[in-house]
Amino acid sequence: MVRLSMGCGGALTAPRVVLTAGHCVTGPGEDTSIEVIAGVTNLKSGRAIKAKSVTVVRPAEFVSETGGDDWALIKLDRKLDLPILEISSGGADETGTQTILGWGNTREGSMQQETKLRFGSVRIVPDGPCAKAYKKIVDLVEDEMICAAAPGVDSCQGDSGGPMVRQLARGKWVQVGIVSWGLGCAREGYPGVYTQVSKFRSDIREAARKLS
Ligand code: 4AZ
């Protein structure tokens, strides 16, 4: 997991490529403005590994987080010697308990981002009930979004772009979602909404391969 200077999270999907949310970047093309902090949970640690962006890839279909296609890749100025987070191929990974993590706000409306990485457990909310919850606000793009919630636990502002992960039986972690949007944070009846990365797995892998 990495922290991005515009105030988002991300995950290392290849040694030189960060996967984040489409709405965290200003668009595709050359972008040398993003600073990346990796390899630490405490952003102020002297052991932090720092890198800069070179280019950004974002699907042409992206308009805004609620419209779907909310993913982007950031090519770094160098390879990082850190573990890679694999993207889930879907199926049983997209059920049950998930872990969300980030340096974002610990409550809705709080202005403060965290120095230490925080994490929490949430459970997948099926598309039907999630779409129903948001019906009055927006139509959930059910095949590109996956919802998750737990009482008092949620992603929040500043967590966007970071991963939702699941631990497999053998102990290995896979990425199931990207923090995307939601109404407020941890509001009862309004799950957090995540980019369903399994649906973009081949697009993301192909784009990352071209960047590497
Ligand atoms: C945000 O503003 C944000 N509760 C991220 C996730 C959620 C809400 C807001 C989901 O970046």
mmCIF file with all atom_site columns, C-alpha atoms and ligand atoms in Angstrom:
data_model
loop_
_atom_site.group_PDB
_atom_site.id
_atom_site.type_symbol
_atom_site.label_atom_id
_atom_site.label_alt_id
_atom_site.label_comp_id
_atom_site.label_asym_id
_atom_site.label_entity_id
_atom_site.label_seq_id
_atom_site.pdbx_PDB_ins_code
_atom_site.Cartn_x
_atom_site.Cartn_y
_atom_site.Cartn_z
_atom_site.occupancy
_atom_site.B_iso_or_equiv
_atom_site.pdbx_formal_charge
_atom_site.auth_seq_id
_atom_site.auth_comp_id
_atom_site.auth_asym_id
_atom_site.auth_atom_id
_atom_site.pdbx_PDB_model_num
ATOM   1   C CA . MET A 1 1   ? 0.000   0.000   0.000   1.00 0.00 ? 1   MET A CA 1
ATOM   2   C CA . VAL A 1 2   ? 1.243   3.499   -0.838  1.00 0.00 ? 2   VAL A CA 1
ATOM   3   C CA . ARG A 1 3   ? 0.283   7.095   -0.031  1.00 0.00 ? 3   ARG A CA 1
ATOM   4   C CA . LEU A 1 4   ? -0.046  9.589   -2.875  1.00 0.00 ? 4   LEU A CA 1
ATOM   5   C CA . SER A 1 5   ? 0.663   13.309  -2.437  1.00 0.00 ? 5   SER A CA 1
ATOM   6   C CA . MET A 1 6   ? -2.747  14.464  -3.704  1.00 0.00 ? 6   MET A CA 1
ATOM   7   C CA . GLY A 1 7   ? -4.209  12.776  -0.610  1.00 0.00 ? 7   GLY A CA 1
ATOM   8   C CA . CYS A 1 8   ? -5.125  9.340   -1.921  1.00 0.00 ? 8   CYS A CA 1
ATOM   9   C CA . GLY A 1 9   ? -4.031  5.764   -1.350  1.00 0.00 ? 9   GLY A CA 1
ATOM   10  C CA . GLY A 1 10  ? -2.825  3.229   -3.884  1.00 0.00 ? 10  GLY A CA 1
ATOM   11  C CA . ALA A 1 11  ? -1.346  -0.237  -4.191  1.00 0.00 ? 11  ALA A CA 1
ATOM   12  C CA . LEU A 1 12  ? 1.757   -1.485  -5.950  1.00 0.00 ? 12  LEU A CA 1
ATOM   13  C CA . THR A 1 13  ? 0.411   -3.629  -8.813  1.00 0.00 ? 13  THR A CA 1
ATOM   14  C CA . ALA A 1 14  ? 3.831   -4.020  -10.514 1.00 0.00 ? 14  ALA A CA 1
ATOM   15  C CA . PRO A 1 15  ? 7.301   -3.011  -9.220  1.00 0.00 ? 15  PRO A CA 1
ATOM   16  C CA . ARG A 1 16  ? 7.024   0.339   -11.039 1.00 0.00 ? 16  ARG A CA 1
ATOM   17  C CA . VAL A 1 17  ? 3.239   0.792   -11.192 1.00 0.00 ? 17  VAL A CA 1
ATOM   18  C CA . VAL A 1 18  ? 0.678   1.984   -8.617  1.00 0.00 ? 18  VAL A CA 1
ATOM   19  C CA . LEU A 1 19  ? -3.028  1.155   -8.956  1.00 0.00 ? 19  LEU A CA 1
ATOM   20  C CA . THR A 1 20  ? -5.287  3.918   -7.600  1.00 0.00 ? 20  THR A CA 1
ATOM   21  C CA . ALA A 1 21  ? -8.711  5.457   -8.286  1.00 0.00 ? 21  ALA A CA 1
ATOM   22  C CA . GLY A 1 22  ? -9.414  7.302   -11.549 1.00 0.00 ? 22  GLY A CA 1
ATOM   23  C CA . HIS A 1 23  ? -10.785 10.236  -9.556  1.00 0.00 ? 23  HIS A CA 1
ATOM   24  C CA . CYS A 1 24  ? -7.466  10.605  -7.695  1.00 0.00 ? 24  CYS A CA 1
ATOM   25  C CA . VAL A 1 25  ? -5.590  11.722  -10.814 1.00 0.00 ? 25  VAL A CA 1
ATOM   26  C CA . THR A 1 26  ? -6.164  14.697  -13.112 1.00 0.00 ? 26  THR A CA 1
ATOM   27  C CA . GLY A 1 27  ? -6.094  12.632  -16.277 1.00 0.00 ? 27  GLY A CA 1
ATOM   28  C CA . PRO A 1 28  ? -4.021  10.370  -18.476 1.00 0.00 ? 28  PRO A CA 1
ATOM   29  C CA . GLY A 1 29  ? -0.640  11.371  -19.883 1.00 0.00 ? 29  GLY A CA 1
ATOM   30  C CA . GLU A 1 30  ? 2.620   12.749  -18.559 1.00 0.00 ? 30  GLU A CA 1
ATOM   31  C CA . ASP A 1 31  ? 2.420   13.746  -14.891 1.00 0.00 ? 31  ASP A CA 1
ATOM   32  C CA . THR A 1 32  ? 5.556   14.278  -12.824 1.00 0.00 ? 32  THR A CA 1
ATOM   33  C CA . SER A 1 33  ? 3.720   15.955  -9.941  1.00 0.00 ? 33  SER A CA 1
ATOM   34  C CA . ILE A 1 34  ? 2.684   12.984  -7.808  1.00 0.00 ? 34  ILE A CA 1
ATOM   35  C CA . GLU A 1 35  ? 4.897   12.025  -4.868  1.00 0.00 ? 35  GLU A CA 1
ATOM   36  C CA . VAL A 1 36  ? 4.614   8.470   -3.615  1.00 0.00 ? 36  VAL A CA 1
ATOM   37  C CA . ILE A 1 37  ? 5.450   7.179   -0.129  1.00 0.00 ? 37  ILE A CA 1
ATOM   38  C CA . ALA A 1 38  ? 5.863   3.403   0.070   1.00 0.00 ? 38  ALA A CA 1
ATOM   39  C CA . GLY A 1 39  ? 7.137   0.662   2.343   1.00 0.00 ? 39  GLY A CA 1
ATOM   40  C CA . VAL A 1 40  ? 5.942   2.170   5.630   1.00 0.00 ? 40  VAL A CA 1
ATOM   41  C CA . THR A 1 41  ? 2.819   2.458   7.747   1.00 0.00 ? 41  THR A CA 1
ATOM   42  C CA . ASN A 1 42  ? 4.011   5.693   9.415   1.00 0.00 ? 42  ASN A CA 1
ATOM   43  C CA . LEU A 1 43  ? 4.300   8.422   6.774   1.00 0.00 ? 43  LEU A CA 1
ATOM   44  C CA . LYS A 1 44  ? 6.871   10.285  8.894   1.00 0.00 ? 44  LYS A CA 1
ATOM   45  C CA . SER A 1 45  ? 9.161   7.261   9.232   1.00 0.00 ? 45  SER A CA 1
ATOM   46  C CA . GLY A 1 46  ? 12.776  7.715   8.226   1.00 0.00 ? 46  GLY A CA 1
ATOM   47  C CA . ARG A 1 47  ? 12.510  4.357   6.462   1.00 0.00 ? 47  ARG A CA 1
ATOM   48  C CA . ALA A 1 48  ? 9.893   5.668   4.008   1.00 0.00 ? 48  ALA A CA 1
ATOM   49  C CA . ILE A 1 49  ? 10.648  4.836   0.376   1.00 0.00 ? 49  ILE A CA 1
ATOM   50  C CA . LYS A 1 50  ? 9.884   7.803   -1.872  1.00 0.00 ? 50  LYS A CA 1
ATOM   51  C CA . ALA A 1 51  ? 9.253   7.900   -5.614  1.00 0.00 ? 51  ALA A CA 1
ATOM   52  C CA . LYS A 1 52  ? 7.693   10.262  -8.146  1.00 0.00 ? 52  LYS A CA 1
ATOM   53  C CA . SER A 1 53  ? 5.194   9.780   -10.948 1.00 0.00 ? 53  SER A CA 1
ATOM   54  C CA . VAL A 1 54  ? 6.169   9.744   -14.592 1.00 0.00 ? 54  VAL A CA 1
ATOM   55  C CA . THR A 1 55  ? 2.943   8.989   -16.454 1.00 0.00 ? 55  THR A CA 1
ATOM   56  C CA . VAL A 1 56  ? -0.684  8.227   -15.679 1.00 0.00 ? 56  VAL A CA 1
ATOM   57  C CA . VAL A 1 57  ? -3.049  5.819   -17.440 1.00 0.00 ? 57  VAL A CA 1
ATOM   58  C CA . ARG A 1 58  ? -6.797  6.209   -16.981 1.00 0.00 ? 58  ARG A CA 1
ATOM   59  C CA . PRO A 1 59  ? -9.585  4.550   -18.998 1.00 0.00 ? 59  PRO A CA 1
ATOM   60  C CA . ALA A 1 60  ? -11.093 6.851   -21.649 1.00 0.00 ? 60  ALA A CA 1
ATOM   61  C CA . GLU A 1 61  ? -14.557 5.933   -20.313 1.00 0.00 ? 61  GLU A CA 1
ATOM   62  C CA . PHE A 1 62  ? -13.876 7.487   -16.885 1.00 0.00 ? 62  PHE A CA 1
ATOM   63  C CA . VAL A 1 63  ? -16.063 10.516  -16.108 1.00 0.00 ? 63  VAL A CA 1
ATOM   64  C CA . SER A 1 64  ? -16.461 10.539  -12.306 1.00 0.00 ? 64  SER A CA 1
ATOM   65  C CA . GLU A 1 65  ? -16.366 8.011   -9.465  1.00 0.00 ? 65  GLU A CA 1
ATOM   66  C CA . THR A 1 66  ? -20.113 7.398   -9.522  1.00 0.00 ? 66  THR A CA 1
ATOM   67  C CA . GLY A 1 67  ? -20.046 6.632   -13.271 1.00 0.00 ? 67  GLY A CA 1
ATOM   68  C CA . GLY A 1 68  ? -17.769 3.582   -13.008 1.00 0.00 ? 68  GLY A CA 1
ATOM   69  C CA . ASP A 1 69  ? -14.311 2.861   -14.530 1.00 0.00 ? 69  ASP A CA 1
ATOM   70  C CA . ASP A 1 70  ? -12.799 4.413   -11.402 1.00 0.00 ? 70  ASP A CA 1
ATOM   71  C CA . TRP A 1 71  ? -9.222  3.189   -11.724 1.00 0.00 ? 71  TRP A CA 1
ATOM   72  C CA . ALA A 1 72  ? -5.894  4.576   -12.868 1.00 0.00 ? 72  ALA A CA 1
ATOM   73  C CA . LEU A 1 73  ? -2.274  3.487   -13.048 1.00 0.00 ? 73  LEU A CA 1
ATOM   74  C CA . ILE A 1 74  ? 0.690   5.634   -12.091 1.00 0.00 ? 74  ILE A CA 1
ATOM   75  C CA . LYS A 1 75  ? 4.093   4.771   -13.541 1.00 0.00 ? 75  LYS A CA 1
ATOM   76  C CA . LEU A 1 76  ? 6.885   5.554   -11.072 1.00 0.00 ? 76  LEU A CA 1
ATOM   77  C CA . ASP A 1 77  ? 10.310  6.984   -11.836 1.00 0.00 ? 77  ASP A CA 1
ATOM   78  C CA . ARG A 1 78  ? 11.893  3.734   -10.637 1.00 0.00 ? 78  ARG A CA 1
ATOM   79  C CA . LYS A 1 79  ? 11.205  0.157   -9.650  1.00 0.00 ? 79  LYS A CA 1
ATOM   80  C CA . LEU A 1 80  ? 10.508  -0.359  -5.934  1.00 0.00 ? 80  LEU A CA 1
ATOM   81  C CA . ASP A 1 81  ? 11.866  -3.421  -4.167  1.00 0.00 ? 81  ASP A CA 1
ATOM   82  C CA . LEU A 1 82  ? 8.582   -4.148  -2.381  1.00 0.00 ? 82  LEU A CA 1
ATOM   83  C CA . PRO A 1 83  ? 5.875   -6.818  -2.568  1.00 0.00 ? 83  PRO A CA 1
ATOM   84  C CA . ILE A 1 84  ? 3.190   -6.566  -5.244  1.00 0.00 ? 84  ILE A CA 1
ATOM   85  C CA . LEU A 1 85  ? -0.538  -6.834  -4.499  1.00 0.00 ? 85  LEU A CA 1
ATOM   86  C CA . GLU A 1 86  ? -2.288  -9.175  -6.944  1.00 0.00 ? 86  GLU A CA 1
ATOM   87  C CA . ILE A 1 87  ? -5.725  -8.391  -8.345  1.00 0.00 ? 87  ILE A CA 1
ATOM   88  C CA . SER A 1 88  ? -8.520  -10.828 -7.549  1.00 0.00 ? 88  SER A CA 1
ATOM   89  C CA . SER A 1 89  ? -10.147 -12.726 -10.398 1.00 0.00 ? 89  SER A CA 1
ATOM   90  C CA . GLY A 1 90  ? -13.507 -12.477 -8.578  1.00 0.00 ? 90  GLY A CA 1
ATOM   91  C CA . GLY A 1 91  ? -15.694 -15.376 -7.464  1.00 0.00 ? 91  GLY A CA 1
ATOM   92  C CA . ALA A 1 92  ? -15.489 -16.310 -3.797  1.00 0.00 ? 92  ALA A CA 1
ATOM   93  C CA . ASP A 1 93  ? -12.985 -13.487 -3.151  1.00 0.00 ? 93  ASP A CA 1
ATOM   94  C CA . GLU A 1 94  ? -15.906 -11.103 -3.615  1.00 0.00 ? 94  GLU A CA 1
ATOM   95  C CA . THR A 1 95  ? -17.839 -12.426 -0.621  1.00 0.00 ? 95  THR A CA 1
ATOM   96  C CA . GLY A 1 96  ? -17.581 -12.159 3.138   1.00 0.00 ? 96  GLY A CA 1
ATOM   97  C CA . THR A 1 97  ? -15.088 -10.210 5.165   1.00 0.00 ? 97  THR A CA 1
ATOM   98  C CA . GLN A 1 98  ? -12.688 -7.741  3.567   1.00 0.00 ? 98  GLN A CA 1
ATOM   99  C CA . THR A 1 99  ? -10.009 -5.436  4.945   1.00 0.00 ? 99  THR A CA 1
ATOM   100 C CA . ILE A 1 100 ? -9.886  -1.739  4.067   1.00 0.00 ? 100 ILE A CA 1
ATOM   101 C CA . LEU A 1 101 ? -6.943  0.487   4.862   1.00 0.00 ? 101 LEU A CA 1
ATOM   102 C CA . GLY A 1 102 ? -5.758  4.030   4.511   1.00 0.00 ? 102 GLY A CA 1
ATOM   103 C CA . TRP A 1 103 ? -4.451  7.267   5.957   1.00 0.00 ? 103 TRP A CA 1
ATOM   104 C CA . GLY A 1 104 ? -7.770  9.068   5.438   1.00 0.00 ? 104 GLY A CA 1
ATOM   105 C CA . ASN A 1 105 ? -10.121 10.723  7.884   1.00 0.00 ? 105 ASN A CA 1
ATOM   106 C CA . THR A 1 106 ? -11.128 8.668   10.903  1.00 0.00 ? 106 THR A CA 1
ATOM   107 C CA . ARG A 1 107 ? -14.593 10.240  10.883  1.00 0.00 ? 107 ARG A CA 1
ATOM   108 C CA . GLU A 1 108 ? -16.855 12.015  8.430   1.00 0.00 ? 108 GLU A CA 1
ATOM   109 C CA . GLY A 1 109 ? -16.216 15.750  8.356   1.00 0.00 ? 109 GLY A CA 1
ATOM   110 C CA . SER A 1 110 ? -12.930 15.506  10.264  1.00 0.00 ? 110 SER A CA 1
ATOM   111 C CA . MET A 1 111 ? -10.329 17.628  8.499   1.00 0.00 ? 111 MET A CA 1
ATOM   112 C CA . GLN A 1 112 ? -7.392  15.547  9.615   1.00 0.00 ? 112 GLN A CA 1
ATOM   113 C CA . GLN A 1 113 ? -5.565  12.879  7.654   1.00 0.00 ? 113 GLN A CA 1
ATOM   114 C CA . GLU A 1 114 ? -3.689  10.283  9.673   1.00 0.00 ? 114 GLU A CA 1
ATOM   115 C CA . THR A 1 115 ? 0.074   9.788   9.953   1.00 0.00 ? 115 THR A CA 1
ATOM   116 C CA . LYS A 1 116 ? -0.271  6.094   10.809  1.00 0.00 ? 116 LYS A CA 1
ATOM   117 C CA . LEU A 1 117 ? -2.007  3.654   8.489   1.00 0.00 ? 117 LEU A CA 1
ATOM   118 C CA . ARG A 1 118 ? -5.324  2.429   9.843   1.00 0.00 ? 118 ARG A CA 1
ATOM   119 C CA . PHE A 1 119 ? -7.338  -0.600  8.840   1.00 0.00 ? 119 PHE A CA 1
ATOM   120 C CA . GLY A 1 120 ? -10.708 -2.147  9.473   1.00 0.00 ? 120 GLY A CA 1
ATOM   121 C CA . SER A 1 121 ? -12.924 -5.089  8.564   1.00 0.00 ? 121 SER A CA 1
ATOM   122 C CA . VAL A 1 122 ? -16.062 -4.745  6.458   1.00 0.00 ? 122 VAL A CA 1
ATOM   123 C CA . ARG A 1 123 ? -18.410 -7.234  4.817   1.00 0.00 ? 123 ARG A CA 1
ATOM   124 C CA . ILE A 1 124 ? -19.528 -7.339  1.189   1.00 0.00 ? 124 ILE A CA 1
ATOM   125 C CA . VAL A 1 125 ? -23.037 -5.949  0.654   1.00 0.00 ? 125 VAL A CA 1
ATOM   126 C CA . PRO A 1 126 ? -24.725 -7.532  -2.400  1.00 0.00 ? 126 PRO A CA 1
ATOM   127 C CA . ASP A 1 127 ? -25.322 -5.258  -5.430  1.00 0.00 ? 127 ASP A CA 1
ATOM   128 C CA . GLY A 1 128 ? -29.133 -5.386  -5.075  1.00 0.00 ? 128 GLY A CA 1
ATOM   129 C CA . PRO A 1 129 ? -29.376 -3.884  -1.572  1.00 0.00 ? 129 PRO A CA 1
ATOM   130 C CA . CYS A 1 130 ? -26.494 -1.492  -2.285  1.00 0.00 ? 130 CYS A CA 1
ATOM   131 C CA . ALA A 1 131 ? -28.168 -0.205  -5.478  1.00 0.00 ? 131 ALA A CA 1
ATOM   132 C CA . LYS A 1 132 ? -31.396 0.211   -3.526  1.00 0.00 ? 132 LYS A CA 1
ATOM   133 C CA . ALA A 1 133 ? -29.645 2.214   -0.805  1.00 0.00 ? 133 ALA A CA 1
ATOM   134 C CA . TYR A 1 134 ? -28.244 4.672   -3.350  1.00 0.00 ? 134 TYR A CA 1
ATOM   135 C CA . LYS A 1 135 ? -31.213 4.676   -5.774  1.00 0.00 ? 135 LYS A CA 1
ATOM   136 C CA . LYS A 1 136 ? -32.364 8.187   -4.844  1.00 0.00 ? 136 LYS A CA 1
ATOM   137 C CA . ILE A 1 137 ? -28.874 9.624   -5.326  1.00 0.00 ? 137 ILE A CA 1
ATOM   138 C CA . VAL A 1 138 ? -27.309 7.699   -8.214  1.00 0.00 ? 138 VAL A CA 1
ATOM   139 C CA . ASP A 1 139 ? -27.683 4.470   -10.207 1.00 0.00 ? 139 ASP A CA 1
ATOM   140 C CA . LEU A 1 140 ? -25.063 2.007   -8.994  1.00 0.00 ? 140 LEU A CA 1
ATOM   141 C CA . VAL A 1 141 ? -23.018 0.612   -11.905 1.00 0.00 ? 141 VAL A CA 1
ATOM   142 C CA . GLU A 1 142 ? -23.477 -2.886  -10.527 1.00 0.00 ? 142 GLU A CA 1
ATOM   143 C CA . ASP A 1 143 ? -21.007 -4.745  -12.732 1.00 0.00 ? 143 ASP A CA 1
ATOM   144 C CA . GLU A 1 144 ? -18.151 -2.298  -12.041 1.00 0.00 ? 144 GLU A CA 1
ATOM   145 C CA . MET A 1 145 ? -18.746 -1.556  -8.362  1.00 0.00 ? 145 MET A CA 1
ATOM   146 C CA . ILE A 1 146 ? -18.737 -3.660  -5.215  1.00 0.00 ? 146 ILE A CA 1
ATOM   147 C CA . CYS A 1 147 ? -20.102 -2.450  -1.871  1.00 0.00 ? 147 CYS A CA 1
ATOM   148 C CA . ALA A 1 148 ? -18.988 -3.220  1.659   1.00 0.00 ? 148 ALA A CA 1
ATOM   149 C CA . ALA A 1 149 ? -19.958 -2.067  5.143   1.00 0.00 ? 149 ALA A CA 1
ATOM   150 C CA . ALA A 1 150 ? -19.805 -2.776  8.866   1.00 0.00 ? 150 ALA A CA 1
ATOM   151 C CA . PRO A 1 151 ? -21.253 -0.855  11.817  1.00 0.00 ? 151 PRO A CA 1
ATOM   152 C CA . GLY A 1 152 ? -18.981 2.110   12.549  1.00 0.00 ? 152 GLY A CA 1
ATOM   153 C CA . VAL A 1 153 ? -16.313 0.983   10.063  1.00 0.00 ? 153 VAL A CA 1
ATOM   154 C CA . ASP A 1 154 ? -15.807 2.536   6.622   1.00 0.00 ? 154 ASP A CA 1
ATOM   155 C CA . SER A 1 155 ? -13.401 4.162   4.244   1.00 0.00 ? 155 SER A CA 1
ATOM   156 C CA . CYS A 1 156 ? -13.568 7.959   4.263   1.00 0.00 ? 156 CYS A CA 1
ATOM   157 C CA . GLN A 1 157 ? -12.105 11.054  2.645   1.00 0.00 ? 157 GLN A CA 1
ATOM   158 C CA . GLY A 1 158 ? -8.409  10.491  1.908   1.00 0.00 ? 158 GLY A CA 1
ATOM   159 C CA . ASP A 1 159 ? -8.779  6.717   1.664   1.00 0.00 ? 159 ASP A CA 1
ATOM   160 C CA . SER A 1 160 ? -9.778  6.908   -2.004  1.00 0.00 ? 160 SER A CA 1
ATOM   161 C CA . GLY A 1 161 ? -7.578  4.933   -4.362  1.00 0.00 ? 161 GLY A CA 1
ATOM   162 C CA . GLY A 1 162 ? -6.465  2.552   -1.632  1.00 0.00 ? 162 GLY A CA 1
ATOM   163 C CA . PRO A 1 163 ? -7.131  -1.182  -1.729  1.00 0.00 ? 163 PRO A CA 1
ATOM   164 C CA . MET A 1 164 ? -9.855  -3.347  -0.255  1.00 0.00 ? 164 MET A CA 1
ATOM   165 C CA . VAL A 1 165 ? -8.200  -6.713  0.270   1.00 0.00 ? 165 VAL A CA 1
ATOM   166 C CA . ARG A 1 166 ? -9.086  -10.251 1.245   1.00 0.00 ? 166 ARG A CA 1
ATOM   167 C CA . GLN A 1 167 ? -6.861  -12.824 2.823   1.00 0.00 ? 167 GLN A CA 1
ATOM   168 C CA . LEU A 1 168 ? -6.963  -16.186 1.058   1.00 0.00 ? 168 LEU A CA 1
ATOM   169 C CA . ALA A 1 169 ? -6.845  -19.523 2.875   1.00 0.00 ? 169 ALA A CA 1
ATOM   170 C CA . ARG A 1 170 ? -3.084  -19.842 2.353   1.00 0.00 ? 170 ARG A CA 1
ATOM   171 C CA . GLY A 1 171 ? -2.486  -16.446 3.959   1.00 0.00 ? 171 GLY A CA 1
ATOM   172 C CA . LYS A 1 172 ? -1.854  -14.534 0.729   1.00 0.00 ? 172 LYS A CA 1
ATOM   173 C CA . TRP A 1 173 ? -3.709  -11.210 0.191   1.00 0.00 ? 173 TRP A CA 1
ATOM   174 C CA . VAL A 1 174 ? -5.501  -10.188 -3.010  1.00 0.00 ? 174 VAL A CA 1
ATOM   175 C CA . GLN A 1 175 ? -7.023  -6.866  -4.030  1.00 0.00 ? 175 GLN A CA 1
ATOM   176 C CA . VAL A 1 176 ? -10.808 -7.011  -4.427  1.00 0.00 ? 176 VAL A CA 1
ATOM   177 C CA . GLY A 1 177 ? -11.616 -3.287  -4.609  1.00 0.00 ? 177 GLY A CA 1
ATOM   178 C CA . ILE A 1 178 ? -10.360 0.290   -4.875  1.00 0.00 ? 178 ILE A CA 1
ATOM   179 C CA . VAL A 1 179 ? -11.850 2.847   -2.462  1.00 0.00 ? 179 VAL A CA 1
ATOM   180 C CA . SER A 1 180 ? -14.142 4.881   -4.724  1.00 0.00 ? 180 SER A CA 1
ATOM   181 C CA . TRP A 1 181 ? -17.130 6.681   -3.158  1.00 0.00 ? 181 TRP A CA 1
ATOM   182 C CA . GLY A 1 182 ? -20.038 6.601   -0.736  1.00 0.00 ? 182 GLY A CA 1
ATOM   183 C CA . LEU A 1 183 ? -22.487 8.903   1.025   1.00 0.00 ? 183 LEU A CA 1
ATOM   184 C CA . GLY A 1 184 ? -20.539 10.203  3.985   1.00 0.00 ? 184 GLY A CA 1
ATOM   185 C CA . CYS A 1 185 ? -18.605 7.732   6.100   1.00 0.00 ? 185 CYS A CA 1
ATOM   186 C CA . ALA A 1 186 ? -20.010 4.831   8.123   1.00 0.00 ? 186 ALA A CA 1
ATOM   187 C CA . ARG A 1 187 ? -23.576 6.136   7.805   1.00 0.00 ? 187 ARG A CA 1
ATOM   188 C CA . GLU A 1 188 ? -26.056 3.392   8.558   1.00 0.00 ? 188 GLU A CA 1
ATOM   189 C CA . GLY A 1 189 ? -27.645 2.142   5.338   1.00 0.00 ? 189 GLY A CA 1
ATOM   190 C CA . TYR A 1 190 ? -25.009 3.650   3.047   1.00 0.00 ? 190 TYR A CA 1
ATOM   191 C CA . PRO A 1 191 ? -22.219 1.166   2.281   1.00 0.00 ? 191 PRO A CA 1
ATOM   192 C CA . GLY A 1 192 ? -18.806 2.200   1.009   1.00 0.00 ? 192 GLY A CA 1
ATOM   193 C CA . VAL A 1 193 ? -18.523 1.711   -2.752  1.00 0.00 ? 193 VAL A CA 1
ATOM   194 C CA . TYR A 1 194 ? -15.403 0.214   -4.307  1.00 0.00 ? 194 TYR A CA 1
ATOM   195 C CA . THR A 1 195 ? -14.207 -0.317  -7.884  1.00 0.00 ? 195 THR A CA 1
ATOM   196 C CA . GLN A 1 196 ? -14.712 -4.033  -8.612  1.00 0.00 ? 196 GLN A CA 1
ATOM   197 C CA . VAL A 1 197 ? -11.188 -4.677  -9.850  1.00 0.00 ? 197 VAL A CA 1
ATOM   198 C CA . SER A 1 198 ? -11.861 -8.244  -11.050 1.00 0.00 ? 198 SER A CA 1
ATOM   199 C CA . LYS A 1 199 ? -13.888 -6.675  -13.886 1.00 0.00 ? 199 LYS A CA 1
ATOM   200 C CA . PHE A 1 200 ? -10.879 -4.656  -14.997 1.00 0.00 ? 200 PHE A CA 1
ATOM   201 C CA . ARG A 1 201 ? -8.213  -7.239  -14.198 1.00 0.00 ? 201 ARG A CA 1
ATOM   202 C CA . SER A 1 202 ? -7.107  -7.939  -17.770 1.00 0.00 ? 202 SER A CA 1
ATOM   203 C CA . ASP A 1 203 ? -7.269  -4.220  -18.736 1.00 0.00 ? 203 ASP A CA 1
ATOM   204 C CA . ILE A 1 204 ? -5.197  -3.271  -15.680 1.00 0.00 ? 204 ILE A CA 1
ATOM   205 C CA . ARG A 1 205 ? -2.645  -6.054  -16.218 1.00 0.00 ? 205 ARG A CA 1
ATOM   206 C CA . GLU A 1 206 ? -2.285  -5.190  -19.898 1.00 0.00 ? 206 GLU A CA 1
ATOM   207 C CA . ALA A 1 207 ? -1.870  -1.472  -19.175 1.00 0.00 ? 207 ALA A CA 1
ATOM   208 C CA . ALA A 1 208 ? 0.628   -2.177  -16.360 1.00 0.00 ? 208 ALA A CA 1
ATOM   209 C CA . ARG A 1 209 ? 2.632   -4.486  -18.634 1.00 0.00 ? 209 ARG A CA 1
ATOM   210 C CA . LYS A 1 210 ? 2.841   -1.754  -21.282 1.00 0.00 ? 210 LYS A CA 1
ATOM   211 C CA . LEU A 1 211 ? 4.026   0.738   -18.654 1.00 0.00 ? 211 LEU A CA 1
ATOM   212 C CA . SER A 1 212 ? 6.703   -1.502  -17.117 1.00 0.00 ? 212 SER A CA 1
HETATM 213 C C1 . 4AZ B 2 .   ? -13.878 10.304  -0.216  1.00 0.00 ? 1   4AZ B C1 1
HETATM 214 O O1 . 4AZ B 2 .   ? -14.334 11.421  -0.090  1.00 0.00 ? 1   4AZ B O1 1
HETATM 215 C C2 . 4AZ B 2 .   ? -14.668 9.140   0.234   1.00 0.00 ? 1   4AZ B C2 1
HETATM 216 N N1 . 4AZ B 2 .   ? -17.438 5.878   2.762   1.00 0.00 ? 1   4AZ B N1 1
HETATM 217 C C3 . 4AZ B 2 .   ? -14.153 7.866   0.116   1.00 0.00 ? 1   4AZ B C3 1
HETATM 218 C C4 . 4AZ B 2 .   ? -14.902 6.764   0.509   1.00 0.00 ? 1   4AZ B C4 1
HETATM 219 C C5 . 4AZ B 2 .   ? -16.138 6.962   1.044   1.00 0.00 ? 1   4AZ B C5 1
HETATM 220 C C6 . 4AZ B 2 .   ? -16.664 8.223   1.180   1.00 0.00 ? 1   4AZ B C6 1
HETATM 221 C C7 . 4AZ B 2 .   ? -15.928 9.315   0.781   1.00 0.00 ? 1   4AZ B C7 1
HETATM 222 C C8 . 4AZ B 2 .   ? -16.919 5.758   1.463   1.00 0.00 ? 1   4AZ B C8 1
HETATM 223 O O2 . 4AZ B 2 .   ? -12.759 10.118  -0.703  1.00 0.00 ? 1   4AZ B O2 1
#
